[in-house]
Protein backbone atom coordinates (compact mmCIF):
# COMPACT_ATOMS: atom_id res chain seq x y z
CA MET A 1 37.06 92.25 -86.01
CA THR A 2 40.79 91.79 -85.58
CA GLY A 3 43.34 92.40 -88.31
CA ALA A 4 43.52 89.73 -91.01
CA SER A 5 45.89 86.93 -90.14
CA LEU A 6 46.68 83.40 -91.24
CA THR A 7 47.09 82.19 -87.69
CA LYS A 8 44.76 81.35 -84.82
CA PRO A 9 45.41 81.36 -81.06
CA PHE A 10 45.70 77.61 -80.54
CA GLY A 11 46.66 76.18 -77.18
CA ARG A 12 46.01 73.28 -74.90
CA PRO A 13 42.25 72.64 -75.17
CA SER A 14 40.18 73.08 -72.04
CA ALA A 15 37.39 70.76 -70.94
CA ASP A 16 34.93 73.43 -72.05
CA GLN A 17 36.41 73.18 -75.55
CA TRP A 18 36.78 69.44 -76.00
CA GLY A 19 33.56 68.59 -74.16
CA LEU A 20 31.29 68.66 -77.22
CA PRO A 21 33.53 66.56 -79.49
CA ALA A 22 33.98 64.11 -76.62
CA LEU A 23 30.21 63.90 -76.11
CA LEU A 24 29.56 63.24 -79.80
CA ALA A 25 32.26 60.58 -79.88
CA ALA A 26 31.03 58.93 -76.67
CA LEU A 27 27.41 58.79 -77.86
CA SER A 28 28.46 57.40 -81.24
CA LEU A 29 30.59 54.72 -79.59
CA LEU A 30 27.85 53.87 -77.10
CA LEU A 31 25.26 53.40 -79.82
CA TRP A 32 27.74 51.37 -81.86
CA CYS A 33 27.84 48.98 -78.91
CA LEU A 34 24.03 48.78 -78.86
CA PRO A 35 23.06 47.52 -82.34
CA GLN A 36 19.68 46.39 -81.01
CA TRP A 37 18.70 50.08 -80.78
CA HIS A 38 19.61 50.81 -84.39
CA ASP A 39 16.17 50.33 -85.95
CA ALA A 40 14.52 52.45 -83.26
CA LEU A 41 16.96 55.35 -83.74
CA VAL A 42 17.90 55.40 -87.44
CA TRP A 43 16.70 58.37 -89.51
CA SER A 44 13.88 56.97 -91.63
CA ARG A 45 10.99 58.43 -93.59
CA GLU A 46 8.68 55.78 -92.22
CA GLY A 47 9.60 56.64 -88.65
CA LEU A 48 9.18 60.38 -89.19
CA ALA A 49 5.81 59.76 -90.83
CA GLN A 50 4.82 58.11 -87.54
CA HIS A 51 5.92 61.25 -85.64
CA GLN A 52 9.02 59.62 -84.15
CA TRP A 53 10.76 62.98 -83.97
CA TRP A 54 13.79 61.78 -81.97
CA ARG A 55 15.08 60.30 -85.22
CA LEU A 56 15.84 63.85 -86.39
CA TRP A 57 18.72 63.77 -83.90
CA SER A 58 19.52 60.14 -83.19
CA GLY A 59 20.18 59.06 -86.77
CA HIS A 60 23.27 61.27 -86.89
CA LEU A 61 24.90 59.25 -84.11
CA LEU A 62 24.55 55.84 -85.78
CA HIS A 63 26.94 54.26 -88.30
CA THR A 64 26.79 51.47 -90.86
CA ASN A 65 29.97 49.72 -89.74
CA GLY A 66 33.25 50.20 -87.90
CA HIS A 67 34.94 51.87 -90.86
CA HIS A 68 32.13 54.41 -91.07
CA LEU A 69 32.39 55.15 -87.35
CA LEU A 70 36.18 55.51 -87.35
CA MET A 71 36.18 57.74 -90.42
CA ASN A 72 33.66 60.09 -88.85
CA LEU A 73 35.40 60.17 -85.48
CA GLY A 74 38.64 60.95 -87.29
CA GLY A 75 36.90 63.75 -89.15
CA LEU A 76 35.51 65.09 -85.87
CA ALA A 77 39.02 65.18 -84.40
CA VAL A 78 40.41 67.04 -87.42
CA ILE A 79 37.60 69.60 -87.38
CA PHE A 80 38.09 70.22 -83.66
CA ALA A 81 41.82 70.65 -84.22
CA LEU A 82 41.13 73.22 -86.95
CA HIS A 83 38.55 75.22 -85.01
CA GLN A 84 39.42 74.67 -81.36
CA PRO A 85 39.51 78.42 -80.52
CA HIS A 86 35.80 78.71 -81.34
CA TYR A 87 34.59 75.77 -79.26
CA ARG A 88 32.67 76.26 -76.01
CA PHE A 89 30.53 73.42 -74.71
CA LEU A 90 27.08 74.99 -74.32
CA PRO A 91 27.10 77.11 -77.51
CA MET A 92 28.42 74.15 -79.51
CA LEU A 93 25.86 71.81 -77.98
CA LEU A 94 23.08 74.23 -78.94
CA LEU A 95 24.54 74.51 -82.43
CA CYS A 96 24.49 70.73 -82.88
CA LEU A 97 20.99 70.40 -81.44
CA LEU A 98 19.76 72.94 -83.99
CA MET A 99 21.83 71.72 -86.91
CA MET A 100 20.86 68.04 -86.63
CA PRO A 101 17.11 68.54 -87.20
CA LEU A 102 17.74 71.13 -89.91
CA ILE A 103 19.84 68.60 -91.81
CA SER A 104 17.25 65.89 -91.19
CA LEU A 105 14.38 68.06 -92.39
CA GLY A 106 16.40 69.08 -95.43
CA ILE A 107 16.84 65.43 -96.35
CA GLU A 108 13.15 64.78 -95.69
CA LEU A 109 12.00 67.65 -97.89
CA TRP A 110 14.54 67.77 -100.70
CA VAL A 111 16.19 64.35 -101.01
CA PRO A 112 13.31 61.92 -101.64
CA ALA A 113 15.73 59.20 -102.80
CA ILE A 114 16.99 58.75 -99.22
CA ASN A 115 14.71 56.57 -97.09
CA ARG A 116 17.16 55.76 -94.28
CA TYR A 117 20.18 57.74 -93.18
CA VAL A 118 22.87 57.36 -90.53
CA GLY A 119 26.20 59.01 -89.77
CA LEU A 120 27.92 62.11 -88.43
CA SER A 121 29.22 63.24 -91.82
CA ALA A 122 26.46 65.78 -92.56
CA LEU A 123 26.88 67.31 -89.10
CA LEU A 124 30.66 67.34 -89.60
CA HIS A 125 30.25 69.28 -92.85
CA GLY A 126 28.08 71.72 -90.94
CA LEU A 127 30.60 72.10 -88.12
CA PHE A 128 33.41 72.58 -90.62
CA THR A 129 31.45 75.29 -92.42
CA TRP A 130 30.49 76.98 -89.16
CA GLY A 131 34.14 76.97 -88.06
CA ALA A 132 35.25 78.50 -91.36
CA LEU A 133 32.63 81.23 -91.01
CA GLN A 134 33.81 81.95 -87.46
CA ASP A 135 37.37 82.23 -88.78
CA ILE A 136 36.17 84.80 -91.30
CA ARG A 137 34.25 86.66 -88.60
CA GLN A 138 37.45 86.88 -86.54
CA GLY A 139 39.40 88.17 -89.52
CA TRP A 140 41.44 84.98 -90.03
CA ARG A 141 42.05 84.49 -93.74
CA SER A 142 42.24 80.74 -93.28
CA GLY A 143 38.45 80.81 -93.05
CA TYR A 144 38.09 81.86 -96.67
CA LEU A 145 40.26 78.95 -97.81
CA LEU A 146 38.36 76.45 -95.67
CA LEU A 147 34.97 77.75 -96.79
CA LEU A 148 36.02 77.62 -100.44
CA GLY A 149 37.31 74.09 -99.93
CA VAL A 150 34.09 72.74 -98.43
CA VAL A 151 31.94 74.49 -101.06
CA LEU A 152 34.04 73.00 -103.87
CA LYS A 153 33.97 69.55 -102.25
CA VAL A 154 30.22 69.52 -101.76
CA GLY A 155 29.61 70.99 -105.20
CA TYR A 156 31.81 68.37 -106.85
CA GLU A 157 30.35 65.38 -105.06
CA ASN A 158 26.76 66.53 -105.63
CA THR A 159 27.38 66.77 -109.38
CA GLN A 160 29.75 63.81 -109.80
CA GLY A 161 28.55 61.54 -106.98
CA GLY A 162 30.36 60.00 -104.03
CA THR A 163 33.41 57.79 -104.44
CA GLU A 164 32.83 54.08 -104.91
CA THR A 165 35.83 53.30 -102.69
CA ILE A 166 34.27 54.96 -99.66
CA ALA A 167 30.87 53.47 -100.45
CA ALA A 168 32.42 50.01 -100.43
CA LEU A 169 34.28 50.76 -97.21
CA ILE A 170 31.20 51.90 -95.29
CA ASP A 171 28.93 49.34 -97.00
CA ALA A 172 26.46 52.03 -98.08
CA ARG A 173 25.94 54.73 -100.67
CA VAL A 174 27.62 57.97 -99.65
CA ALA A 175 24.76 60.38 -98.96
CA VAL A 176 26.43 63.38 -100.56
CA GLU A 177 23.16 65.33 -100.47
CA SER A 178 23.29 65.27 -96.68
CA HIS A 179 26.70 66.95 -96.81
CA LEU A 180 25.11 69.80 -98.75
CA MET A 181 22.38 70.02 -96.12
CA GLY A 182 25.07 70.27 -93.45
CA VAL A 183 26.73 73.20 -95.21
CA LEU A 184 23.41 74.97 -95.82
CA SER A 185 22.31 74.44 -92.21
CA ALA A 186 25.52 76.00 -90.94
CA LEU A 187 25.10 78.99 -93.25
CA LEU A 188 21.49 79.45 -92.15
CA LEU A 189 22.34 79.27 -88.44
CA PHE A 190 25.33 81.59 -88.82
CA VAL A 191 23.25 84.23 -90.61
CA GLY A 192 20.43 83.76 -88.11
CA ALA A 193 22.81 84.25 -85.18
CA ARG A 194 24.25 87.40 -86.74
CA LEU A 195 20.78 88.85 -87.30
CA LEU A 196 19.78 88.00 -83.74
CA ARG A 197 22.85 89.81 -82.39
CA ARG A 198 21.93 92.89 -84.40
CA VAL A 199 18.37 92.86 -83.12
CA THR A 200 19.40 92.36 -79.49
CA GLY A 201 22.40 94.69 -79.75
CA ASP A 202 24.89 92.06 -78.53
């Protein structure tokens, strides 16, 4: 671990770094242009009950309307800007492929009120949390502030509820429980990765 610092080694992002955010954005935009696929891809309890497992991943890439899509793509850009030094395409792709079904299964098991779910926001909360944990691992004190911020945000919205303004903007209830699942999934994967490194000696 390096000495504690408030700064990170930012620079011009390489293709290996911006590849994953670009892929998520491209897939979200593509599916936005294909509304006829929405029902076949949306996260839904009924679909999962019929063993349509692709919905564990695909639902995260769909959005209720243009405002919802733009808000999430903006959030993706901000998160990448905050955590660019940690991004590498293949590790980040694997992280997303693991985090998406964990979030989906968390909703399935612990949020019975949600029957259908779409949006990147839960994954974004997971990526934000993962980035903050990586900051802490590198000895960058900014990670503690970011982790505290996301914990307070998720704690507040899960006790007080989502804002009506955003709900009206995206034409749907804000699934604040999914944000919690994103944070918990990131914590679980981070701890799991650390334990795996200890076992393998990496």
